[in-house]
mmCIF file with all atom_site columns, C-alpha atoms in Angstrom:
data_model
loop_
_atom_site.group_PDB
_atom_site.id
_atom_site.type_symbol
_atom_site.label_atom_id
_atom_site.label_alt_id
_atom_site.label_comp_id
_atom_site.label_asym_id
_atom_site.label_entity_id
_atom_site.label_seq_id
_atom_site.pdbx_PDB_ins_code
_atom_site.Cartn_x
_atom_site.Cartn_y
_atom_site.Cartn_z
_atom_site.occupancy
_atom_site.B_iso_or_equiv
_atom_site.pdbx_formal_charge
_atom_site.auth_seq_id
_atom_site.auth_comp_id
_atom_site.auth_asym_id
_atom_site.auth_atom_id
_atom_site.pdbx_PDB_model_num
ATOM 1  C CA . UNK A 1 1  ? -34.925 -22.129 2.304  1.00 0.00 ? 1  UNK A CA 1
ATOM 2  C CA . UNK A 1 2  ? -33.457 -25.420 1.247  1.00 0.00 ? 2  UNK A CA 1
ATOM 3  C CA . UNK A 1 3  ? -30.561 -23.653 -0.396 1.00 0.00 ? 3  UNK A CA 1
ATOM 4  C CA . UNK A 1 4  ? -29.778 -21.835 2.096  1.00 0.00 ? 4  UNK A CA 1
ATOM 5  C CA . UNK A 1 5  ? -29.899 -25.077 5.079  1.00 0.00 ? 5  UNK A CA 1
ATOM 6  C CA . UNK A 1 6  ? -27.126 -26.456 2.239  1.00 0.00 ? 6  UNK A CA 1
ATOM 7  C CA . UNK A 1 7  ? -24.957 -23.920 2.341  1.00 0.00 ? 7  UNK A CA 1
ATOM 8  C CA . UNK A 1 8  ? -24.698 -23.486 5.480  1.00 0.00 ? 8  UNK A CA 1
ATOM 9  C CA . UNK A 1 9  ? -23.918 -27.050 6.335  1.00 0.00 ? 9  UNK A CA 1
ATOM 10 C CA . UNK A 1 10 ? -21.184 -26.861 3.622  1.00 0.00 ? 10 UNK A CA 1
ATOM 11 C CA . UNK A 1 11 ? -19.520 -23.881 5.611  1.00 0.00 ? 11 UNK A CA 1
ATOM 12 C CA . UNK A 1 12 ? -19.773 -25.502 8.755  1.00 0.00 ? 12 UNK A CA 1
ATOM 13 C CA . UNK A 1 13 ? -18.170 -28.701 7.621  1.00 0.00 ? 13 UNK A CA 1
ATOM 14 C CA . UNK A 1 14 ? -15.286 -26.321 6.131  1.00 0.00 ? 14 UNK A CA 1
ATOM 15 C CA . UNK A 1 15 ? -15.261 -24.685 9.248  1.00 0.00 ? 15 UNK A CA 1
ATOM 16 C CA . UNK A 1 16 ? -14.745 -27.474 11.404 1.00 0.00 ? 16 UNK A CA 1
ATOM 17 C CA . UNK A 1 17 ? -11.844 -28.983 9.170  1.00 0.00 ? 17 UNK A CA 1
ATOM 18 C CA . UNK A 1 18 ? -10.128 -25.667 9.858  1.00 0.00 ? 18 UNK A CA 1
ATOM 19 C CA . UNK A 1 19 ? -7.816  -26.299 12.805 1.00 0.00 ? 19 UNK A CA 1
ATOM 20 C CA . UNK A 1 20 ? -6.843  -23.052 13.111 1.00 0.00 ? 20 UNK A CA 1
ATOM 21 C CA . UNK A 1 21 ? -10.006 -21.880 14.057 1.00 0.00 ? 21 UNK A CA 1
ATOM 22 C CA . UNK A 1 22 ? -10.431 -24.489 16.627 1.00 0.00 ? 22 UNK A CA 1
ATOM 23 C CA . UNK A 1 23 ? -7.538  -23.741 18.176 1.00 0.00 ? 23 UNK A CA 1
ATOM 24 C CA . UNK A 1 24 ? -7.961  -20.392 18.323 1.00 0.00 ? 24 UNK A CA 1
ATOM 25 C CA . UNK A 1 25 ? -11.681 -20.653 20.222 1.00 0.00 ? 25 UNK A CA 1
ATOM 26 C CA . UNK A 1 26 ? -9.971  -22.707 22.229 1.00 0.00 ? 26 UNK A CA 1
ATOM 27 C CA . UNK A 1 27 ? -7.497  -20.115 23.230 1.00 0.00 ? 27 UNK A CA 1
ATOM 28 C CA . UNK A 1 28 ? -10.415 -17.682 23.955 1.00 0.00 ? 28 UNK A CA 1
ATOM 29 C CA . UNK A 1 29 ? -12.151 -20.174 25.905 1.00 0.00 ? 29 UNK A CA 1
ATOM 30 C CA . UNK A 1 30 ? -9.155  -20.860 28.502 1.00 0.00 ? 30 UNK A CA 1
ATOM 31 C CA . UNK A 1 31 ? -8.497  -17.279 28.614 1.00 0.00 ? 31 UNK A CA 1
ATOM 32 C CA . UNK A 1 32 ? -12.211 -16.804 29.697 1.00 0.00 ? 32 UNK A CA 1
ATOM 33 C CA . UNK A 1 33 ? -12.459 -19.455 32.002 1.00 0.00 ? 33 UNK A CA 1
ATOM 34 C CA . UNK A 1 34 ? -8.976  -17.878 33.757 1.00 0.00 ? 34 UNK A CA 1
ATOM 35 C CA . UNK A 1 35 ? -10.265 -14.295 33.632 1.00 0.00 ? 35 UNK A CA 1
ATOM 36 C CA . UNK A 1 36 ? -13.345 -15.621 35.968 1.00 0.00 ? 36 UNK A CA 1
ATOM 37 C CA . UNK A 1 37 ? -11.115 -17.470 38.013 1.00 0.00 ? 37 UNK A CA 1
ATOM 38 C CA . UNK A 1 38 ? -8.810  -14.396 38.587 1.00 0.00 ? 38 UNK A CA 1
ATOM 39 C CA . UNK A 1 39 ? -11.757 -11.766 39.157 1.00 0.00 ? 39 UNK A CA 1
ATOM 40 C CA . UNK A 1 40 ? -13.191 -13.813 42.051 1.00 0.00 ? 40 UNK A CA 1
ATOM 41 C CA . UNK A 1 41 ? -9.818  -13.751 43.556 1.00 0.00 ? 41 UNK A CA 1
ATOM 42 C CA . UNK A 1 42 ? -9.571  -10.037 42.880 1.00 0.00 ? 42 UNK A CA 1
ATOM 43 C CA . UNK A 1 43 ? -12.808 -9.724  44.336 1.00 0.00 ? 43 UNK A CA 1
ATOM 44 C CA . UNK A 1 44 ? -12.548 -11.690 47.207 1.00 0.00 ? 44 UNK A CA 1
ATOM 45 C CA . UNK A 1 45 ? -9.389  -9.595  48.069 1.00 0.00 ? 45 UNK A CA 1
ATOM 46 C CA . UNK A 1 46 ? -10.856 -6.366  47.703 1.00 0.00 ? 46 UNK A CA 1
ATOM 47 C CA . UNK A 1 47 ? -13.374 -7.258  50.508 1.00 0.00 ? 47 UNK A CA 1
ATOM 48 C CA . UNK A 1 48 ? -11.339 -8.434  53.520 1.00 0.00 ? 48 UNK A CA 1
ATOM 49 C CA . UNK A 1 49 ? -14.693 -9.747  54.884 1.00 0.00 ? 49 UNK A CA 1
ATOM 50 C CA . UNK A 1 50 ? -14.951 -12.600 52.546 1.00 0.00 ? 50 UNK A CA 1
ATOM 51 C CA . UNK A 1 51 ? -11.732 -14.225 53.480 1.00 0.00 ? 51 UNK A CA 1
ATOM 52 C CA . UNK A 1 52 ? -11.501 -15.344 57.122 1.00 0.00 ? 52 UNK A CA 1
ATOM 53 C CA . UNK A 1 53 ? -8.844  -14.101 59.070 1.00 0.00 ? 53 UNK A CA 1
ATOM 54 C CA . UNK A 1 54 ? -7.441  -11.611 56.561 1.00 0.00 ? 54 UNK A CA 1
ATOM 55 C CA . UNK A 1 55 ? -6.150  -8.052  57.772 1.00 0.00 ? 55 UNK A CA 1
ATOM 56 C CA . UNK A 1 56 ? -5.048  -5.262  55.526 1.00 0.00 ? 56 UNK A CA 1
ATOM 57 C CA . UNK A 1 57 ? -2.890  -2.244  56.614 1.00 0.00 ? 57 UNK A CA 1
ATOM 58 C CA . UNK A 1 58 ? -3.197  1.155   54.907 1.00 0.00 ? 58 UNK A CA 1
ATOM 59 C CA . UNK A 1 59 ? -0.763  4.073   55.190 1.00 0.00 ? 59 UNK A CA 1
ATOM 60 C CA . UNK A 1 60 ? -2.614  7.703   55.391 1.00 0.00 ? 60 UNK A CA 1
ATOM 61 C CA . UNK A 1 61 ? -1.279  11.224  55.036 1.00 0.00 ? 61 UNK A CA 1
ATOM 62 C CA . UNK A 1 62 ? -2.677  14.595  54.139 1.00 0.00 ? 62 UNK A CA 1
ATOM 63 C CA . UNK A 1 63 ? -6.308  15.809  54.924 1.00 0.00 ? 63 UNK A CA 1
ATOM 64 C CA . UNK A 1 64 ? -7.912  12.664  54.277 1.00 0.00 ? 64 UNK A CA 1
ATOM 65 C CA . UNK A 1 65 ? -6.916  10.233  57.438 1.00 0.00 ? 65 UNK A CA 1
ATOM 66 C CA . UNK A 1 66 ? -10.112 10.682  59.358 1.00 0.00 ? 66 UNK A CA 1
ATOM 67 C CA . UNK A 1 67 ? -11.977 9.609   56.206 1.00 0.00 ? 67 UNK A CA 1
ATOM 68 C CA . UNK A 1 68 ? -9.766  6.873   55.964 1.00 0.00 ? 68 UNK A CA 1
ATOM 69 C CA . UNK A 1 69 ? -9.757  5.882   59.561 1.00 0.00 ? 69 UNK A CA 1
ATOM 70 C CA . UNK A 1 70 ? -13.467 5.849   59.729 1.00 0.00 ? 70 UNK A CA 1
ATOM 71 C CA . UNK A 1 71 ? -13.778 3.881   56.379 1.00 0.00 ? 71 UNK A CA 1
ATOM 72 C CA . UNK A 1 72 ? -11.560 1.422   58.116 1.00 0.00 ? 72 UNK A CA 1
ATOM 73 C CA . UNK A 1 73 ? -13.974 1.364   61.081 1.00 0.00 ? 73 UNK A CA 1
ATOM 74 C CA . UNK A 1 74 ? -16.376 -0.129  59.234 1.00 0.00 ? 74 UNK A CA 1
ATOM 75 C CA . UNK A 1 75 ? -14.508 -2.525  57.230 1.00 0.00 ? 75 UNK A CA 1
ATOM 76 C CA . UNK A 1 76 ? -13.618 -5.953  59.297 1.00 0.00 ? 76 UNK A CA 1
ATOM 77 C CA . UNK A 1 77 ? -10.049 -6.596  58.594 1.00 0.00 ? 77 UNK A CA 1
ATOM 78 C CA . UNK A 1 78 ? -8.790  -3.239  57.695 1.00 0.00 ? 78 UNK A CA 1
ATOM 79 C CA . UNK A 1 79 ? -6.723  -0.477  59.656 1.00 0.00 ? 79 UNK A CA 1
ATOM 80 C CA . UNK A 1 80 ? -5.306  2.866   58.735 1.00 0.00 ? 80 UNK A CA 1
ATOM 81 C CA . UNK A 1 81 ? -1.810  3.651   60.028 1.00 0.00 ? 81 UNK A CA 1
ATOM 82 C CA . UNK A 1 82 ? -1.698  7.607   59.826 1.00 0.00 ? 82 UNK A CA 1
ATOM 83 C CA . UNK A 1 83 ? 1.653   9.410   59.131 1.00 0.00 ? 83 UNK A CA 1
ATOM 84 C CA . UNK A 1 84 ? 2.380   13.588  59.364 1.00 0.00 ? 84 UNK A CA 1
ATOM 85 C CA . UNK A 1 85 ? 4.080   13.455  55.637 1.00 0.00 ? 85 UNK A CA 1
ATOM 86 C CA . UNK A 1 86 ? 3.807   11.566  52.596 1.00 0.00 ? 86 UNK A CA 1
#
C-alpha cells in the first residue's frame, strides 16, 4: 500500500507542474459557473411569475388559440394575441 501512496504523490506533483492542465480546469470551471448563471436567467424568464412586472405577448393561429388563450389565463404576465392566418 506504501507503493502505491508513492506513486501517486509522484503523479500528482507532475500533475500540478503541468500548466496546461490547470488552465484547462480552469476553463471548465468558468464555463460551469456561467452555465448556472445563464440557466437561472433562462429559467426565471420562462416563468413570467418570478420576475415582477414582466408581461409576455404570444401570437396564435390555427386550431390551437383557445388552448393557448386559456394557458395564458393561468399564467400571470402572459397574453395570447389570436390571428385568422399564420
Amino acid at each position: 500500500m506504501g507503493s502505491r501512496l508513492t506513486v501517486a504523490r509522484r503523479e500528482i506533483r507532475g500533475l500540478r507542474a503541468e500548466k496546461t492542465i490547470l488552465l484547462a480546469i480552469g476553463i471548465q470551471l468558468f464555463i460551469a459557473a456561467f452555465s448556472s448563471f445563464l440557466v437561472v436567467g433562462l429559467v426565471s424568464m420562462y416563468d413570467p411569475a418570478a420576475l415582477d412586472g414582466a408581461e409576455v405577448e404570444v401570437a396564435g393561429a390555427g386550431d390551437a388559440v383557445a388552448d393557448l388563450e386559456r394557458a395564458a389565463a393561468d399564467t400571470a404576465g402572459a397574453s395570447v394575441t389570436p390571428y385568422e392566418s399564420p
